[in-house]
mmCIF file of C-alpha atoms and ligand atoms in Angstrom:
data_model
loop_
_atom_site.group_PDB
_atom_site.id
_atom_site.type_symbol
_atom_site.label_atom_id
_atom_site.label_comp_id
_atom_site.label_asym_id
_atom_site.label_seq_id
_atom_site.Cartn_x
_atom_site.Cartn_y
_atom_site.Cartn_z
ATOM 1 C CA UNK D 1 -5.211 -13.204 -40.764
ATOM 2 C CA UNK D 2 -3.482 -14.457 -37.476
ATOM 3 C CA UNK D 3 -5.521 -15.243 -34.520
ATOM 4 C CA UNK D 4 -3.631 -16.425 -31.081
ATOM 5 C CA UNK D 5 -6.447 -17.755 -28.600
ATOM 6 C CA UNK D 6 -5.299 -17.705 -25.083
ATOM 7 C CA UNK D 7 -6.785 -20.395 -22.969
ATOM 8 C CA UNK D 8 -6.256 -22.595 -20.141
ATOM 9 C CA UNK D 9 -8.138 -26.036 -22.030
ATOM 10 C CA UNK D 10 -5.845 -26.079 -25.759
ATOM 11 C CA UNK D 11 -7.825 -29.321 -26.209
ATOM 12 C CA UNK D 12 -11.060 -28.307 -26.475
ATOM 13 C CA UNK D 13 -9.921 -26.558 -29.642
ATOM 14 C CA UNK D 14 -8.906 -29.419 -31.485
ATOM 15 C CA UNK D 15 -12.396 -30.540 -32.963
ATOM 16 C CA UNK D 16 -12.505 -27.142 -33.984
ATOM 17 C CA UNK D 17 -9.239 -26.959 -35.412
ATOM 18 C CA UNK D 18 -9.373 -29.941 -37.530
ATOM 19 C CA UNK D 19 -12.407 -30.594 -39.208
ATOM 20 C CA UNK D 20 -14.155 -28.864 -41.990
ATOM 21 C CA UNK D 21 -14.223 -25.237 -43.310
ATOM 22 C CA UNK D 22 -12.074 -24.423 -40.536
ATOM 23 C CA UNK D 23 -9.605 -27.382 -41.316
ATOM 24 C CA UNK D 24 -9.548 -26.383 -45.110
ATOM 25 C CA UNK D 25 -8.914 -22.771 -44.162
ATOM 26 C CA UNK D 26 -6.004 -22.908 -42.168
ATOM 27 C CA UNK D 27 -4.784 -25.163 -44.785
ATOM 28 C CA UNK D 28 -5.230 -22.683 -47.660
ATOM 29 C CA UNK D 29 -3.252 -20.400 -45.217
ATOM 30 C CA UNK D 30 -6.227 -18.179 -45.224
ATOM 31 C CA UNK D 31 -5.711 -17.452 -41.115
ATOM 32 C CA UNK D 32 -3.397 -18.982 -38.977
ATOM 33 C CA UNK D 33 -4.494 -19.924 -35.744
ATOM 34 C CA UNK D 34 -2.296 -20.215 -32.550
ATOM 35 C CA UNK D 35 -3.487 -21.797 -29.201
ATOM 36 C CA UNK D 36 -2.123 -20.149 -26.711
ATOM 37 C CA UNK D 37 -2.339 -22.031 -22.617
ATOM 38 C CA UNK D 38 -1.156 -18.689 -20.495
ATOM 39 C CA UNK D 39 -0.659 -21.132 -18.130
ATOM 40 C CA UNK D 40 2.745 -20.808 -19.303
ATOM 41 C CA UNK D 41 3.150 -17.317 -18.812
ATOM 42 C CA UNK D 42 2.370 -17.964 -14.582
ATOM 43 C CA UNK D 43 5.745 -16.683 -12.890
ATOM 44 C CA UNK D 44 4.109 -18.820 -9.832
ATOM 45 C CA UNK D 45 5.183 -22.467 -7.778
ATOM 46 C CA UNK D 46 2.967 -24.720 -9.685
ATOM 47 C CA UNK D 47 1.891 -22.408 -12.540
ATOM 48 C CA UNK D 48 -0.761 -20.780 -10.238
ATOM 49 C CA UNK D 49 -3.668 -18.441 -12.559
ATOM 50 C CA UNK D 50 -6.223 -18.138 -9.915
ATOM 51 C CA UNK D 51 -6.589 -17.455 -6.495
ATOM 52 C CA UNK D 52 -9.317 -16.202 -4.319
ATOM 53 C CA UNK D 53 -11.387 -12.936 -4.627
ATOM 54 C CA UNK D 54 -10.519 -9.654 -2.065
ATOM 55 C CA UNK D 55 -13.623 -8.965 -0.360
ATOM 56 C CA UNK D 56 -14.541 -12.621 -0.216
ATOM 57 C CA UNK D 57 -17.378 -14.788 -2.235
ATOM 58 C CA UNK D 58 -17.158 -18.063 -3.824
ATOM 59 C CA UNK D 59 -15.104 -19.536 -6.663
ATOM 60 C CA UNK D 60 -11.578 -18.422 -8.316
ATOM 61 C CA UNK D 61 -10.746 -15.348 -10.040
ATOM 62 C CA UNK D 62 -7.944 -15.299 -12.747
ATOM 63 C CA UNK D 63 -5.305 -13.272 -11.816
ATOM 64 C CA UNK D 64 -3.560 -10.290 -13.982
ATOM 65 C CA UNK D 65 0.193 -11.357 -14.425
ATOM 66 C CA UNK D 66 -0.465 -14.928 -16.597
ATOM 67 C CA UNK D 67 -3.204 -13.224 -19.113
ATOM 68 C CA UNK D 68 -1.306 -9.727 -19.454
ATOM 69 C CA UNK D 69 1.986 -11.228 -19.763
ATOM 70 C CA UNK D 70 0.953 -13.138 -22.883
ATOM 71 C CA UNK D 71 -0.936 -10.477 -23.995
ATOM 72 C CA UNK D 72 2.195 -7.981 -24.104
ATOM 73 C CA UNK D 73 4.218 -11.170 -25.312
ATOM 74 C CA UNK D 74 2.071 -11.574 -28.711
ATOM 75 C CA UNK D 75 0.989 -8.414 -29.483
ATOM 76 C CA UNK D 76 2.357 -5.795 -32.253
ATOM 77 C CA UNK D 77 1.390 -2.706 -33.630
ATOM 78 C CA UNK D 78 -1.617 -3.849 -35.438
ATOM 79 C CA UNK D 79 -3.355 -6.191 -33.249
ATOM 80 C CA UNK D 80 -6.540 -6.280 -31.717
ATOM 81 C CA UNK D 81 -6.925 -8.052 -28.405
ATOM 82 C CA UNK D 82 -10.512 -9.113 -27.578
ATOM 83 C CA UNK D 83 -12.077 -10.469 -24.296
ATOM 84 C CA UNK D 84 -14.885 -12.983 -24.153
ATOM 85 C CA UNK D 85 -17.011 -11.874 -21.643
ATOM 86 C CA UNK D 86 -20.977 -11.986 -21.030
ATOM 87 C CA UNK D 87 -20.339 -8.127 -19.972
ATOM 88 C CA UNK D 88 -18.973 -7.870 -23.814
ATOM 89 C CA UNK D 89 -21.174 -6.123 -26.499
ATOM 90 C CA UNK D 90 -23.565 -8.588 -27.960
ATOM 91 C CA UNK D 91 -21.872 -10.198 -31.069
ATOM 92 C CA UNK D 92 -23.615 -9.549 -34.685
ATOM 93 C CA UNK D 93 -22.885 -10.548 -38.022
ATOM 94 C CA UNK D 94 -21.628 -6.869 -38.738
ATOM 95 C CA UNK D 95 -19.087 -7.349 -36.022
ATOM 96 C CA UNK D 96 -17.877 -10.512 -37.853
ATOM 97 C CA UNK D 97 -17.672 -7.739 -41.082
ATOM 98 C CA UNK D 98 -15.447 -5.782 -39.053
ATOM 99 C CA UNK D 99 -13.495 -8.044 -37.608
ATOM 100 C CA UNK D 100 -12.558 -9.641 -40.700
ATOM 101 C CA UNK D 101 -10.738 -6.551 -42.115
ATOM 102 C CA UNK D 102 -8.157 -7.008 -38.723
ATOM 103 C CA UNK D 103 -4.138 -8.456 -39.831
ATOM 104 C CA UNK D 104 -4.386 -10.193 -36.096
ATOM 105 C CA UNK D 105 -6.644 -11.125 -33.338
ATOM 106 C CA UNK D 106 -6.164 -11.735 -29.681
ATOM 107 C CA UNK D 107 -8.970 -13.772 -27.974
ATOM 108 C CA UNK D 108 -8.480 -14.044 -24.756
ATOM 109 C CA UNK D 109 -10.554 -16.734 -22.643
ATOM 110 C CA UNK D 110 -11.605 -16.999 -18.816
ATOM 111 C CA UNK D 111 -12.683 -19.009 -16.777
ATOM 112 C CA UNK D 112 -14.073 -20.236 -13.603
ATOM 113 C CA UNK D 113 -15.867 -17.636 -11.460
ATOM 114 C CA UNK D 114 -14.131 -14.393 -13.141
ATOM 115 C CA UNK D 115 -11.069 -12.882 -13.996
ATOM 116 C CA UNK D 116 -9.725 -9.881 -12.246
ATOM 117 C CA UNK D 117 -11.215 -6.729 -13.013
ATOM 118 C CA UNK D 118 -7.808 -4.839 -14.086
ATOM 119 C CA UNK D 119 -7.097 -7.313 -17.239
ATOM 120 C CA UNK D 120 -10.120 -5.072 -18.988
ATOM 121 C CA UNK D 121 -7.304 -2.549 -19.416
ATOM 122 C CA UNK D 122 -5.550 -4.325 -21.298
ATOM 123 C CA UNK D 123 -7.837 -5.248 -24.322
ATOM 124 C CA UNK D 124 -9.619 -3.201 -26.827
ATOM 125 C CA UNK D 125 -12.786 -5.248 -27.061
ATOM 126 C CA UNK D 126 -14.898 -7.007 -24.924
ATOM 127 C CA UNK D 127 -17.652 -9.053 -26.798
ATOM 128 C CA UNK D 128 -20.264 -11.372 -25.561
ATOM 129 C CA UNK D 129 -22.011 -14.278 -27.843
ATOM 130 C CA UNK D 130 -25.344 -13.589 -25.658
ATOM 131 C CA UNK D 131 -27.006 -12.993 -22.634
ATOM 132 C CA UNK D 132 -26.627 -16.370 -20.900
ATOM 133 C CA UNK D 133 -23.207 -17.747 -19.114
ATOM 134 C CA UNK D 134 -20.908 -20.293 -20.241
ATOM 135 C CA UNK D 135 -18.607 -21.941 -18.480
ATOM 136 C CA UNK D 136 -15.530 -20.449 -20.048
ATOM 137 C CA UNK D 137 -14.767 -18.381 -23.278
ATOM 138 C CA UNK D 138 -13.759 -20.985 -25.180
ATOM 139 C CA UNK D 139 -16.761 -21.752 -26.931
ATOM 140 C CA UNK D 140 -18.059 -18.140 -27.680
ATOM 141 C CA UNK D 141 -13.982 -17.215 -29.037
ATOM 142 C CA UNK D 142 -15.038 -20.790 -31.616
ATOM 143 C CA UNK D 143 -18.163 -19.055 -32.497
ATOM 144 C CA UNK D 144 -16.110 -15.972 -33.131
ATOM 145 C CA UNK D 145 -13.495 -17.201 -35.200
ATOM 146 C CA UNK D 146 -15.831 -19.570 -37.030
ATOM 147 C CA UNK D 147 -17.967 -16.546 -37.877
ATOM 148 C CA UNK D 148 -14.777 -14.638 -39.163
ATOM 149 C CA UNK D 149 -12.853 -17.401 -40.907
ATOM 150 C CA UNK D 150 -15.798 -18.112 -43.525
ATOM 151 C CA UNK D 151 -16.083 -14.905 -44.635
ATOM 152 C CA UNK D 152 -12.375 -14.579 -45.231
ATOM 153 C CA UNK D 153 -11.354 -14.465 -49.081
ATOM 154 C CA UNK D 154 -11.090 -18.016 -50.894
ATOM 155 C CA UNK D 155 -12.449 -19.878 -47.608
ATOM 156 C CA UNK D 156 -16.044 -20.579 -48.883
ATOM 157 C CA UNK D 157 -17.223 -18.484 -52.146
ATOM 158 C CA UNK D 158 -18.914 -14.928 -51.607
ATOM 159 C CA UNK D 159 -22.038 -15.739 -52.617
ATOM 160 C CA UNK D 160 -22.583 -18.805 -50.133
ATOM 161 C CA UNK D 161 -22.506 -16.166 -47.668
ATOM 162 C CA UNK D 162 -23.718 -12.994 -49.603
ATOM 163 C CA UNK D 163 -27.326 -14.020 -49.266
ATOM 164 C CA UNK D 164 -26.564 -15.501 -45.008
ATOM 165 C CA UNK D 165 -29.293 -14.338 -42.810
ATOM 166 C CA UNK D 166 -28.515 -10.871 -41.427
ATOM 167 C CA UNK D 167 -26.803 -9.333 -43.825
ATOM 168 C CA UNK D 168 -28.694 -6.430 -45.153
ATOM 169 C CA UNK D 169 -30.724 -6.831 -41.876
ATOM 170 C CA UNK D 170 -33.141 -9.951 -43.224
ATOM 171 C CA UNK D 171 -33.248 -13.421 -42.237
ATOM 172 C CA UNK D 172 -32.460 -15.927 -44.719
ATOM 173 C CA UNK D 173 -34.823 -17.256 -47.468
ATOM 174 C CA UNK D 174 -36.257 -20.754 -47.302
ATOM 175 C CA UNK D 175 -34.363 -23.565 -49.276
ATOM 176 C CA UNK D 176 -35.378 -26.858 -50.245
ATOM 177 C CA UNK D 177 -33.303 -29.775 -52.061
ATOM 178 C CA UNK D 178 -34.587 -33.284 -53.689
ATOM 179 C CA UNK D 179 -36.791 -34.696 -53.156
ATOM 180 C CA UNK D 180 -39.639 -32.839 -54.754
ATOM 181 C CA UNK D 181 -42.310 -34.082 -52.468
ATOM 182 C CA UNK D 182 -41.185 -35.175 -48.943
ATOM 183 C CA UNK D 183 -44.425 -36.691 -46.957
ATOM 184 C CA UNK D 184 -46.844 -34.791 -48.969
ATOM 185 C CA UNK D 185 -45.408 -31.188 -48.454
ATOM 186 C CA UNK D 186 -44.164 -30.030 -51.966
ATOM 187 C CA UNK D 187 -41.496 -27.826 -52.572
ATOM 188 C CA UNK D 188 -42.444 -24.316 -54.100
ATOM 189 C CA UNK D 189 -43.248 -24.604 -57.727
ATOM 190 C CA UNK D 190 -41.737 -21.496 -58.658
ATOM 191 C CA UNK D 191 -38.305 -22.992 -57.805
ATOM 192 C CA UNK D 192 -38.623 -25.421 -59.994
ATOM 193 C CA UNK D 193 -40.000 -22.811 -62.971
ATOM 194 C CA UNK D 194 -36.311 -21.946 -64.013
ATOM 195 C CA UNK D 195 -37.319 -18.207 -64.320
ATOM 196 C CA UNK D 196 -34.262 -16.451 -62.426
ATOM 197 C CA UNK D 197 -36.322 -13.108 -62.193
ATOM 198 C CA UNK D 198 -39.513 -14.727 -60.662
ATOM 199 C CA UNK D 199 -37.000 -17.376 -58.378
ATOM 200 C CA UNK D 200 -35.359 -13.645 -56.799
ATOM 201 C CA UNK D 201 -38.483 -12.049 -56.518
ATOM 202 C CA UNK D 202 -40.142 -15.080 -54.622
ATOM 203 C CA UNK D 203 -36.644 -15.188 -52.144
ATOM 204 C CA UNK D 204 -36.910 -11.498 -51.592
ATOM 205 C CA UNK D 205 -40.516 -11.711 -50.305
ATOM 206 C CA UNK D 206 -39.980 -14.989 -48.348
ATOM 207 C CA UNK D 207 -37.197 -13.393 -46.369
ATOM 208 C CA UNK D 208 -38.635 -10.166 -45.482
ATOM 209 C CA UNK D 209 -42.223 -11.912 -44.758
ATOM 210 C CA UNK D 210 -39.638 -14.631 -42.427
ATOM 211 C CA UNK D 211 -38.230 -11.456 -40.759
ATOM 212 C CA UNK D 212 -41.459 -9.730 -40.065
ATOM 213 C CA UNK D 213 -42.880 -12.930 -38.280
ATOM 214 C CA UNK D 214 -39.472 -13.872 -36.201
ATOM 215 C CA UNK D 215 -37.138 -10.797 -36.270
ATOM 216 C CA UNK D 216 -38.987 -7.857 -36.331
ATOM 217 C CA UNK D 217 -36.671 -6.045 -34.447
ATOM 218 C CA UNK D 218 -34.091 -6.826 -37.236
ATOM 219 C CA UNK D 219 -36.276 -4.406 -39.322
ATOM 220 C CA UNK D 220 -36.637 -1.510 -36.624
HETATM 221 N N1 LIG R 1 -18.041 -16.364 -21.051
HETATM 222 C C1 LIG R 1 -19.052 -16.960 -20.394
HETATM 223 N N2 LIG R 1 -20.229 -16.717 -20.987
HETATM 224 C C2 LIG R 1 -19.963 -15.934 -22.079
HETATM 225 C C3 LIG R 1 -20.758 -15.346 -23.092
HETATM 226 N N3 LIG R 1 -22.072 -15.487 -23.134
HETATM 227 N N4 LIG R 1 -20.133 -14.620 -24.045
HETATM 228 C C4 LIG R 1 -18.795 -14.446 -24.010
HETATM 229 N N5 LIG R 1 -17.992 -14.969 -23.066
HETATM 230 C C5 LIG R 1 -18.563 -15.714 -22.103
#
């Protein structure tokens, strides 16, 4: 999978880029990912991206030319060109399902107060990571990708994320690890009573009795 991210802050990708799961899979060449600042794409003096809203009102509003430009610059026949927005449909782990069947993703970032209403043309998707603002789209394309990248073949194994909470509409089971009795609360004895059968049926209950009490909705 290719992703190009177009941004005007590269930097704050680099943590993201380099560390971890992430690190390993771009490594593995399991996705490729390609910052993008469409800062060079301004035709402008000064590599202007912004300027001030018609109708007047406070702040900046990104203008068409930079973000299109790239847009039509990296795309192909087979690519899918997304815009982080809190507008956007609310991300899900299903979406991540989908989206990890796509050959190449464009995530395209604002900023500042807006961006101008006539760049929605030009994507096919607009996705938001939930109903509160950010500051930019940075973070919520990270949370994207990150979501995507792990379920991608040979990045982590398939059944580290078979069992993740919302797939099949349930919220994770409980997990413990050593030790065996941490300030008097004691870990389930039936984990410990090496009977797979029992140890599945115990999980199963745990998660839908988790989901009834947190995410009922999930189960509507
Ligand atoms: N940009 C600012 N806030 C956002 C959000 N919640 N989701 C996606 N993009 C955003």
């Amino acid at each position: 999978m290719k992703i190009d991210i177009l941004t005007l802050f590269p930097n704050m990708f680099d943590g993201f880029l380099n560390e971890s799961i992430i690190k390993r899979a771009i490594e593995k060449k399991a996705v490729s990912i390609n910052i993008v600042n469409f800062r060079n794409y301004s035709k402008l003096n000064n590599s202007q991206v912004d300027d001030t809203p018609y109708g007047g009102g406070s702040g900046m509003v990104l203008m068409c030319e930079p973000i299109v430009s790239a847009i039509e610059d990296l795309r192909d026949d087979d690519t899918t060109v997304i815009l982080m927005t809190p507008q956007g449909m609310t991300y899900k782990q299903a979406m991540a399902h989908e989206l990890k069947q796509k050959k190449h993703l464009i995530l395209v970032c604002g900023h500042y107060e807006g961006f101008d209403e006539r760049i929605r043309s030009f994507v096919d998707m607009e996705i938001s990571i939930g109903d509160y603002v950010l500051t930019g789209g940075e973070i919520p394309a990270m949370a994207i990708c990150d979501s995507v990248i792990r379920l991608l073949d040979g990045v982590i194994k398939e059944e580290s994320y078979r069992e993740d909470s919302f797939t099949d509409k349930r919220l994770d089971y409980p997990t413990y690890t050593k030790p065996y009795d941490f300030r008097g609360m004691k870990v389930p004895d039936v984990l410990l009573s090496g009977n797979h059968q029992e140890i599945a049926k115990y999980r199963e209950n745990e998660s839908l009795k988790r989901t009834k009490e947190r995410r009922p909705d999930l189960l509507d």
